[in-house]
């Protein structure tokens, strides 16, 4: 009798699993993908889209076409809960999908405290949100991490290219790029200042009003739209289910990418926390590296073979687009701001998305 493998979310690791499934069909396994959008948007290309270097089509993978080619059933829905013991996933419309093996790659959220602030997560919300906010005079970004800083620079570049007056404003609770060494933050601060981006550092946004954000230091920062990128937060998916989660609500996985306590439940990417590496950044680079291990382990588990272990790399390469085809490359203590860095980013990103796009065409 055939078994059912349920893939929930079309994140980076699952794109790799789907890609592999086209080449090597699993015998006697019926595969389904549950995802709320027909497209998977690639965040590595969001800065280039915002600035006007890429079209929307360049930044996304057509999931309906991709799954059709790979012989996978596509279910355009959002998962709301998992019943791990009963082996069922309940979707937000209350439909129920039974499985033998399930894998989650649903990403993270950023949850603004007020509906006045915009969010771009899940990623399919990015294009309409950024299309509106980049045309306004004083867009305000809450969050000084890599995503917030990169989008601040791309929006400012778009505004300059289109002669839209005003400056982008950024509020950051810590120093900008606080995960990187202090000299990288200094470099970025000087890029911000050359671009005219206004920065409120070491201040927390405490209230979002229609025309301003009030910080914990009592500053009122005026805005014409707020983009909330205050760090990766968990969807309620796992907190509402009987699975072990960290204090934020990300499900714990072992180094085999299996959930704690359930061998038949797998997970990768931002939506999970590795029990042995609880401080690993919620970054696409790790989700990408987990993809091949997840693929092998899903096969191994279904065949009853021993599972592989995933060991995250110590340092990860990040390249932030700073506008006008320049990039700030960071790798451990190294930081390098140049056109070559952007060229490398463009190469990595276009090759990544092309791998899945060419396969869906
Ligand atoms: C502007 C920006 C730039 C970034 N640049 C970089 C970068 O250069 N390098 C880097 O490493 N990281 C970068 N990141 C972070 C990166 O986007 C995330 O870490 C990464 O997308 C996480 O990948 P993932 O596979 O976990 O999930 P995602 O890529 O977020 O994909 C999750 C998928 O699951 C779907 N989904 C969500 N909820 C459900 C549900 N309940 N049921 C079913 N499906 C669901 C979503 O629609 C989506 O298709 C950036 C983030 C932003 C915002």
Tab-separated table of C-alpha atoms and ligand atoms in Angstrom:
chain	number	residue	atom	x	y	z
A	1	UNK	CA	0.000	0.000	0.000
A	2	UNK	CA	1.328	3.462	-0.844
A	3	UNK	CA	2.310	5.953	1.857
A	4	UNK	CA	1.620	9.672	1.955
A	5	UNK	CA	4.382	12.246	2.357
A	6	UNK	CA	3.017	15.700	3.152
A	7	UNK	CA	5.233	18.738	2.517
A	8	UNK	CA	3.924	21.823	4.332
A	9	UNK	CA	5.283	25.174	3.057
A	10	UNK	CA	7.364	25.709	-0.078
A	11	UNK	CA	10.423	27.165	1.663
A	12	UNK	CA	14.013	26.763	0.493
A	13	UNK	CA	14.563	23.199	1.778
A	14	UNK	CA	11.283	21.957	0.293
A	15	UNK	CA	12.106	23.473	-3.115
A	16	UNK	CA	15.139	21.176	-3.108
A	17	UNK	CA	13.040	18.162	-2.071
A	18	UNK	CA	10.532	18.884	-4.864
A	19	UNK	CA	13.378	19.353	-7.360
A	20	UNK	CA	14.858	15.973	-6.376
A	21	UNK	CA	11.454	14.283	-6.566
A	22	UNK	CA	11.223	15.121	-10.243
A	23	UNK	CA	14.481	13.277	-10.910
A	24	UNK	CA	13.900	10.340	-8.555
A	25	UNK	CA	10.272	9.398	-7.921
A	26	UNK	CA	9.753	7.559	-4.656
A	27	UNK	CA	8.049	4.265	-5.349
A	28	UNK	CA	4.775	3.693	-3.498
A	29	UNK	CA	4.834	7.225	-2.036
A	30	UNK	CA	2.121	9.765	-2.737
A	31	UNK	CA	3.494	13.308	-2.227
A	32	UNK	CA	1.418	16.457	-1.541
A	33	UNK	CA	2.499	20.079	-1.034
A	34	UNK	CA	0.368	22.436	1.064
A	35	UNK	CA	1.162	26.132	0.485
A	36	UNK	CA	-1.094	29.231	0.629
A	37	UNK	CA	0.259	30.835	-2.548
A	38	UNK	CA	0.855	29.448	-6.057
A	39	UNK	CA	4.295	31.056	-5.991
A	40	UNK	CA	7.329	30.875	-3.757
A	41	UNK	CA	9.052	34.274	-3.583
A	42	UNK	CA	12.814	34.347	-3.044
A	43	UNK	CA	13.863	36.947	-0.445
A	44	UNK	CA	17.455	37.098	-1.732
A	45	UNK	CA	16.065	39.029	-4.725
A	46	UNK	CA	13.738	41.359	-2.798
A	47	UNK	CA	16.295	44.164	-2.619
A	48	UNK	CA	16.913	43.999	-6.381
A	49	UNK	CA	13.171	44.027	-7.076
A	50	UNK	CA	12.633	46.984	-4.731
A	51	UNK	CA	15.328	49.039	-6.399
A	52	UNK	CA	14.026	48.129	-9.875
A	53	UNK	CA	16.755	45.719	-11.028
A	54	UNK	CA	14.471	42.654	-11.289
A	55	UNK	CA	10.870	42.086	-12.371
A	56	UNK	CA	8.395	40.274	-10.104
A	57	UNK	CA	8.626	37.211	-12.353
A	58	UNK	CA	12.397	36.984	-11.736
A	59	UNK	CA	11.903	36.646	-7.984
A	60	UNK	CA	9.450	33.757	-7.810
A	61	UNK	CA	8.974	30.085	-8.617
A	62	UNK	CA	5.687	28.839	-10.058
A	63	UNK	CA	4.710	26.085	-7.612
A	64	UNK	CA	1.756	24.760	-9.602
A	65	UNK	CA	4.003	24.137	-12.626
A	66	UNK	CA	6.857	22.788	-10.499
A	67	UNK	CA	4.711	20.288	-8.590
A	68	UNK	CA	2.938	19.168	-11.768
A	69	UNK	CA	6.301	18.281	-13.326
A	70	UNK	CA	7.361	16.441	-10.188
A	71	UNK	CA	4.092	14.453	-9.910
A	72	UNK	CA	3.145	16.111	-6.607
A	73	UNK	CA	-0.404	17.121	-5.643
A	74	UNK	CA	-0.554	20.863	-4.955
A	75	UNK	CA	-2.983	22.003	-2.270
A	76	UNK	CA	-3.353	25.791	-2.118
A	77	UNK	CA	-4.074	26.118	1.587
A	78	UNK	CA	-2.521	27.193	4.826
A	79	UNK	CA	-1.776	24.648	7.564
A	80	UNK	CA	-3.195	25.653	10.956
A	81	UNK	CA	-2.319	22.746	13.255
A	82	UNK	CA	-0.637	19.378	13.321
A	83	UNK	CA	-1.976	16.374	15.201
A	84	UNK	CA	1.277	14.401	15.326
A	85	UNK	CA	-0.069	11.291	17.065
A	86	UNK	CA	-3.131	11.025	14.800
A	87	UNK	CA	-0.853	11.811	11.810
A	88	UNK	CA	-3.032	14.633	10.502
A	89	UNK	CA	-2.558	18.251	9.436
A	90	UNK	CA	-5.544	20.559	9.917
A	91	UNK	CA	-5.682	23.525	7.535
A	92	UNK	CA	-7.012	26.974	8.411
A	93	UNK	CA	-10.248	26.184	6.508
A	94	UNK	CA	-10.564	23.101	8.809
A	95	UNK	CA	-9.903	20.576	6.046
A	96	UNK	CA	-7.838	17.642	7.311
A	97	UNK	CA	-4.941	15.916	5.530
A	98	UNK	CA	-3.712	12.556	6.840
A	99	UNK	CA	-0.073	11.575	6.352
A	100	UNK	CA	2.444	8.862	7.103
A	101	UNK	CA	5.370	11.289	7.065
A	102	UNK	CA	5.161	15.094	7.221
A	103	UNK	CA	7.752	17.830	6.755
A	104	UNK	CA	7.424	21.545	7.592
A	105	UNK	CA	9.253	24.434	5.909
A	106	UNK	CA	6.843	27.298	6.554
A	107	UNK	CA	9.300	30.105	7.371
A	108	UNK	CA	8.811	32.744	10.046
A	109	UNK	CA	6.559	35.755	10.590
A	110	UNK	CA	7.054	39.312	11.625
A	111	UNK	CA	4.090	40.319	13.687
A	112	UNK	CA	3.471	44.080	13.921
A	113	UNK	CA	1.713	45.284	17.079
A	114	UNK	CA	-0.781	47.300	15.021
A	115	UNK	CA	-2.506	46.893	11.644
A	116	UNK	CA	-1.108	50.318	10.676
A	117	UNK	CA	2.303	48.669	10.191
A	118	UNK	CA	2.804	46.459	7.153
A	119	UNK	CA	4.370	43.006	7.139
A	120	UNK	CA	5.904	41.241	4.141
A	121	UNK	CA	5.649	37.738	5.620
A	122	UNK	CA	4.665	35.197	4.430
A	123	UNK	CA	6.866	36.191	1.497
A	124	UNK	CA	4.058	36.344	-1.096
A	125	UNK	CA	2.907	39.584	0.552
A	126	UNK	CA	6.177	41.317	-0.272
A	127	UNK	CA	5.489	42.739	-3.770
A	128	UNK	CA	2.202	44.609	-3.089
A	129	UNK	CA	3.508	45.987	0.215
A	130	UNK	CA	6.802	47.272	-1.147
A	131	UNK	CA	5.188	48.622	-4.332
A	132	UNK	CA	3.103	50.975	-2.202
A	133	UNK	CA	5.566	51.996	0.472
A	134	UNK	CA	8.543	52.743	-1.821
A	135	UNK	CA	6.534	55.537	-3.512
A	136	UNK	CA	5.917	57.443	-0.285
A	137	UNK	CA	8.071	60.289	1.079
A	138	UNK	CA	9.062	58.991	4.528
A	139	UNK	CA	8.820	55.183	4.706
A	140	UNK	CA	9.765	53.937	8.154
A	141	UNK	CA	11.333	50.535	8.741
A	142	UNK	CA	11.201	49.030	12.193
A	143	UNK	CA	14.074	46.560	12.532
A	144	UNK	CA	17.806	47.032	12.037
A	145	UNK	CA	18.684	43.446	11.085
A	146	UNK	CA	19.933	42.400	7.645
A	147	UNK	CA	16.459	42.440	6.053
A	148	UNK	CA	15.452	45.845	7.463
A	149	UNK	CA	18.776	47.489	6.561
A	150	UNK	CA	18.838	46.016	3.062
A	151	UNK	CA	15.285	47.116	2.296
A	152	UNK	CA	15.960	50.605	3.702
A	153	UNK	CA	18.822	51.025	1.210
A	154	UNK	CA	16.852	49.585	-1.736
A	155	UNK	CA	13.817	51.778	-1.036
A	156	UNK	CA	16.055	54.853	-0.722
A	157	UNK	CA	17.751	53.940	-4.025
A	158	UNK	CA	14.344	53.505	-5.712
A	159	UNK	CA	13.215	56.885	-4.387
A	160	UNK	CA	16.381	58.582	-5.632
A	161	UNK	CA	16.103	56.957	-9.071
A	162	UNK	CA	12.489	58.150	-9.366
A	163	UNK	CA	13.087	61.544	-7.740
A	164	UNK	CA	10.630	60.860	-4.945
A	165	UNK	CA	11.478	63.390	-2.213
A	166	UNK	CA	12.095	62.430	1.429
A	167	UNK	CA	14.182	59.890	3.314
A	168	UNK	CA	13.785	56.359	4.533
A	169	UNK	CA	13.844	56.126	8.332
A	170	UNK	CA	14.972	53.140	10.397
A	171	UNK	CA	14.337	52.383	14.071
A	172	UNK	CA	16.556	49.664	15.526
A	173	UNK	CA	16.249	48.337	19.090
A	174	UNK	CA	19.940	47.373	19.062
A	175	UNK	CA	22.863	48.536	16.960
A	176	UNK	CA	22.174	47.845	13.281
A	177	UNK	CA	23.322	44.386	12.148
A	178	UNK	CA	23.861	43.424	15.788
A	179	UNK	CA	24.719	39.814	14.819
A	180	UNK	CA	27.804	41.048	12.920
A	181	UNK	CA	30.998	42.500	14.467
A	182	UNK	CA	30.812	46.183	15.554
A	183	UNK	CA	33.015	47.389	12.666
A	184	UNK	CA	30.452	46.032	10.149
A	185	UNK	CA	27.709	48.079	11.844
A	186	UNK	CA	29.979	51.154	11.672
A	187	UNK	CA	30.503	50.615	7.951
A	188	UNK	CA	26.779	50.262	7.353
A	189	UNK	CA	26.058	53.362	9.436
A	190	UNK	CA	28.348	55.367	7.178
A	191	UNK	CA	26.615	53.970	4.040
A	192	UNK	CA	23.234	54.959	5.550
A	193	UNK	CA	24.471	58.460	6.235
A	194	UNK	CA	25.818	58.912	2.664
A	195	UNK	CA	22.447	57.800	1.312
A	196	UNK	CA	20.536	60.115	3.633
A	197	UNK	CA	18.792	57.286	5.516
A	198	UNK	CA	17.839	58.480	9.012
A	199	UNK	CA	18.572	56.109	11.856
A	200	UNK	CA	17.263	55.811	15.434
A	201	UNK	CA	19.524	53.187	16.995
A	202	UNK	CA	19.124	51.571	20.443
A	203	UNK	CA	15.467	52.679	20.469
A	204	UNK	CA	12.487	50.400	20.493
A	205	UNK	CA	9.261	51.249	18.650
A	206	UNK	CA	6.658	51.177	21.394
A	207	UNK	CA	3.561	52.577	19.665
A	208	UNK	CA	2.547	52.780	16.008
A	209	UNK	CA	0.209	55.646	15.136
A	210	UNK	CA	-1.179	56.732	11.738
A	211	UNK	CA	1.477	59.385	11.167
A	212	UNK	CA	4.275	58.567	13.613
A	213	UNK	CA	5.927	55.852	15.661
A	214	UNK	CA	6.670	56.592	19.314
A	215	UNK	CA	9.885	55.073	20.649
A	216	UNK	CA	10.710	53.963	24.187
A	217	UNK	CA	12.890	57.087	24.478
A	218	UNK	CA	9.845	59.241	23.765
A	219	UNK	CA	10.806	60.235	20.215
A	220	UNK	CA	7.981	60.630	17.696
A	221	UNK	CA	9.282	59.522	14.302
A	222	UNK	CA	6.988	60.738	11.508
A	223	UNK	CA	6.244	58.356	8.655
A	224	UNK	CA	4.203	57.812	5.489
A	225	UNK	CA	4.047	54.046	6.007
A	226	UNK	CA	5.662	51.523	8.352
A	227	UNK	CA	7.304	48.268	7.311
A	228	UNK	CA	7.656	45.951	10.305
A	229	UNK	CA	10.807	43.799	10.149
A	230	UNK	CA	11.431	43.396	13.851
A	231	UNK	CA	13.006	39.921	13.709
A	232	UNK	CA	11.766	36.401	12.998
A	233	UNK	CA	8.708	35.376	14.996
A	234	UNK	CA	6.860	32.061	15.027
A	235	UNK	CA	3.495	31.322	13.463
A	236	UNK	CA	0.932	29.870	15.902
A	237	UNK	CA	1.050	26.568	13.951
A	238	UNK	CA	3.190	24.639	16.435
A	239	UNK	CA	2.104	26.374	19.642
A	240	UNK	CA	-1.444	25.202	18.905
A	241	UNK	CA	-0.189	21.631	18.383
A	242	UNK	CA	1.180	18.926	20.639
A	243	UNK	CA	4.852	19.437	19.701
A	244	UNK	CA	7.891	20.683	21.663
A	245	UNK	CA	8.680	24.339	20.890
A	246	UNK	CA	11.192	26.910	22.091
A	247	UNK	CA	9.917	29.900	24.078
A	248	UNK	CA	9.097	31.762	20.840
A	249	UNK	CA	7.056	28.905	19.355
A	250	UNK	CA	9.522	27.459	16.838
A	251	UNK	CA	9.393	23.636	16.869
A	252	UNK	CA	12.492	21.859	18.193
A	253	UNK	CA	14.220	19.503	15.755
A	254	UNK	CA	17.105	17.112	16.264
A	255	UNK	CA	20.160	17.127	13.997
A	256	UNK	CA	18.365	14.595	11.757
A	257	UNK	CA	15.749	17.358	11.201
A	258	UNK	CA	13.139	15.210	12.986
A	259	UNK	CA	10.884	16.834	15.581
A	260	UNK	CA	11.620	16.063	19.214
A	261	UNK	CA	9.469	13.075	20.182
A	262	UNK	CA	8.174	12.292	16.684
A	263	UNK	CA	10.312	10.414	14.171
A	264	UNK	CA	7.739	10.790	11.373
A	265	UNK	CA	7.634	14.627	11.623
A	266	UNK	CA	10.442	16.606	9.948
A	267	UNK	CA	11.167	20.322	9.690
A	268	UNK	CA	13.668	22.770	8.207
A	269	UNK	CA	14.296	26.485	7.766
A	270	UNK	CA	13.091	29.362	9.911
A	271	UNK	CA	10.081	27.502	11.358
A	272	UNK	CA	12.256	25.181	13.453
A	273	UNK	CA	14.945	25.563	16.121
A	274	UNK	CA	17.702	22.983	16.313
A	275	UNK	CA	17.848	21.643	19.880
A	276	UNK	CA	21.661	21.476	19.719
A	277	UNK	CA	22.046	24.897	18.041
A	278	UNK	CA	19.305	27.025	19.625
A	279	UNK	CA	20.936	30.337	18.610
A	280	UNK	CA	21.353	29.560	14.928
A	281	UNK	CA	20.168	32.601	12.938
A	282	UNK	CA	16.837	32.382	11.119
A	283	UNK	CA	18.410	32.780	7.677
A	284	UNK	CA	17.760	31.373	4.250
A	285	UNK	CA	21.382	30.165	4.031
A	286	UNK	CA	20.685	27.472	6.649
A	287	UNK	CA	17.373	26.478	5.060
A	288	UNK	CA	19.201	26.006	1.743
A	289	UNK	CA	21.918	23.816	3.334
A	290	UNK	CA	19.294	21.734	5.149
A	291	UNK	CA	17.526	20.913	1.859
A	292	UNK	CA	19.764	18.037	0.655
A	293	UNK	CA	19.925	16.484	4.172
A	294	UNK	CA	16.144	16.705	4.496
A	295	UNK	CA	15.708	15.030	1.108
A	296	UNK	CA	18.049	12.154	2.055
A	297	UNK	CA	16.438	11.722	5.453
A	298	UNK	CA	12.889	11.646	4.122
A	299	UNK	CA	13.955	8.850	1.758
A	300	UNK	CA	15.954	7.067	4.476
A	301	UNK	CA	13.060	7.210	6.918
A	302	UNK	CA	10.576	5.894	4.343
A	303	UNK	CA	12.956	3.019	3.478
A	304	UNK	CA	13.875	2.254	7.091
A	305	UNK	CA	17.542	3.252	6.599
A	306	UNK	CA	19.718	5.176	9.120
A	307	UNK	CA	19.384	8.967	8.984
A	308	UNK	CA	22.070	11.605	8.211
A	309	UNK	CA	22.954	14.417	10.591
A	310	UNK	CA	22.925	18.105	9.649
A	311	UNK	CA	25.749	20.212	11.093
A	312	UNK	CA	25.389	23.952	10.497
A	313	UNK	CA	28.459	25.808	9.202
A	314	UNK	CA	30.228	28.100	11.720
A	315	UNK	CA	30.267	31.182	9.498
A	316	UNK	CA	27.799	32.083	6.770
A	317	UNK	CA	28.361	34.419	3.823
A	318	UNK	CA	25.957	37.367	3.672
A	319	UNK	CA	25.875	40.010	0.963
A	320	UNK	CA	23.562	42.972	1.507
A	321	UNK	CA	22.670	44.955	-1.560
A	322	UNK	CA	23.408	48.618	-0.764
A	323	UNK	CA	21.974	50.059	-4.003
A	324	UNK	CA	23.235	50.869	-7.508
A	325	UNK	CA	24.703	47.357	-7.882
A	326	UNK	CA	27.006	47.583	-4.873
A	327	UNK	CA	27.017	45.044	-2.064
A	328	UNK	CA	28.314	44.769	1.492
A	329	UNK	CA	29.822	41.300	1.852
A	330	UNK	CA	30.331	39.921	5.348
A	331	UNK	CA	31.867	36.624	6.379
A	332	UNK	CA	32.815	36.315	10.046
A	333	UNK	CA	35.048	39.358	10.738
A	334	UNK	CA	35.495	40.181	7.013
A	335	UNK	CA	33.501	43.078	5.487
A	336	UNK	CA	33.908	44.342	1.941
A	337	UNK	CA	31.782	46.967	0.168
A	338	UNK	CA	32.071	46.876	-3.627
A	339	UNK	CA	30.468	46.294	-7.019
A	340	UNK	CA	32.149	42.850	-7.090
A	341	UNK	CA	30.261	41.877	-3.941
A	342	UNK	CA	26.939	42.723	-5.623
A	343	UNK	CA	27.973	40.799	-8.755
A	344	UNK	CA	28.654	37.744	-6.604
A	345	UNK	CA	25.278	38.154	-4.861
A	346	UNK	CA	23.519	38.501	-8.203
A	347	UNK	CA	25.250	35.336	-9.481
A	348	UNK	CA	24.372	33.285	-6.373
A	349	UNK	CA	20.744	34.495	-6.337
A	350	UNK	CA	20.026	34.125	-10.049
A	351	UNK	CA	21.613	30.649	-10.126
A	352	UNK	CA	19.587	29.593	-7.083
A	353	UNK	CA	16.228	30.671	-8.475
A	354	UNK	CA	17.020	29.559	-12.032
A	355	UNK	CA	17.586	26.004	-10.792
A	356	UNK	CA	13.930	25.783	-9.731
A	357	UNK	CA	12.430	28.089	-12.366
A	358	UNK	CA	13.928	26.316	-15.397
A	359	UNK	CA	12.619	23.089	-13.967
A	360	UNK	CA	9.059	24.487	-13.657
A	361	UNK	CA	8.980	25.930	-17.198
B	1	LIG	C1	14.186	41.481	2.562
B	1	LIG	C2	14.784	40.201	3.051
B	1	LIG	C3	16.023	39.812	2.582
B	1	LIG	C4	16.608	38.640	3.039
B	1	LIG	N1	17.802	38.272	2.520
B	1	LIG	C5	18.394	37.163	2.963
B	1	LIG	C6	19.658	36.760	2.432
B	1	LIG	O1	20.240	37.434	1.565
B	1	LIG	N2	20.227	35.632	2.927
B	1	LIG	C7	19.610	34.875	3.883
B	1	LIG	O2	20.157	33.854	4.291
B	1	LIG	N3	18.409	35.210	4.392
B	1	LIG	C8	17.789	36.331	3.958
B	1	LIG	N4	16.567	36.684	4.466
B	1	LIG	C9	15.913	35.793	5.441
B	1	LIG	C10	15.174	34.727	4.665
B	1	LIG	O3	14.138	35.304	3.910
B	1	LIG	C11	14.537	33.682	5.532
B	1	LIG	O4	15.430	33.258	6.519
B	1	LIG	C12	14.140	32.509	4.654
B	1	LIG	O5	13.185	32.902	3.700
B	1	LIG	C13	13.596	31.350	5.449
B	1	LIG	O6	13.391	30.322	4.537
B	1	LIG	P1	12.384	29.165	4.841
B	1	LIG	O7	12.714	28.083	3.884
B	1	LIG	O8	12.405	28.848	6.281
B	1	LIG	O9	10.923	29.762	4.550
B	1	LIG	P2	10.348	30.796	3.499
B	1	LIG	O10	11.300	31.101	2.417
B	1	LIG	O11	9.807	31.929	4.299
B	1	LIG	O12	9.154	29.981	2.850
B	1	LIG	C14	8.077	29.510	3.631
B	1	LIG	C15	6.927	29.103	2.733
B	1	LIG	O13	5.924	28.503	3.529
B	1	LIG	C16	4.650	29.056	3.215
B	1	LIG	N5	3.828	29.016	4.428
B	1	LIG	C17	3.851	29.895	5.448
B	1	LIG	N6	2.955	29.525	6.380
B	1	LIG	C18	2.375	28.404	5.948
B	1	LIG	C19	1.376	27.545	6.484
B	1	LIG	N7	0.797	27.785	7.665
B	1	LIG	N8	0.997	26.478	5.753
B	1	LIG	C20	1.575	26.207	4.552
B	1	LIG	N9	2.530	26.990	4.006
B	1	LIG	C21	2.933	28.056	4.704
B	1	LIG	C22	4.964	30.462	2.749
B	1	LIG	O14	3.942	30.968	1.929
B	1	LIG	C23	6.261	30.257	1.991
B	1	LIG	O15	5.988	29.883	0.680
B	1	LIG	C24	15.947	37.850	4.013
B	1	LIG	C25	14.695	38.236	4.487
B	1	LIG	C26	14.108	39.388	4.006
B	1	LIG	C27	12.752	39.782	4.541
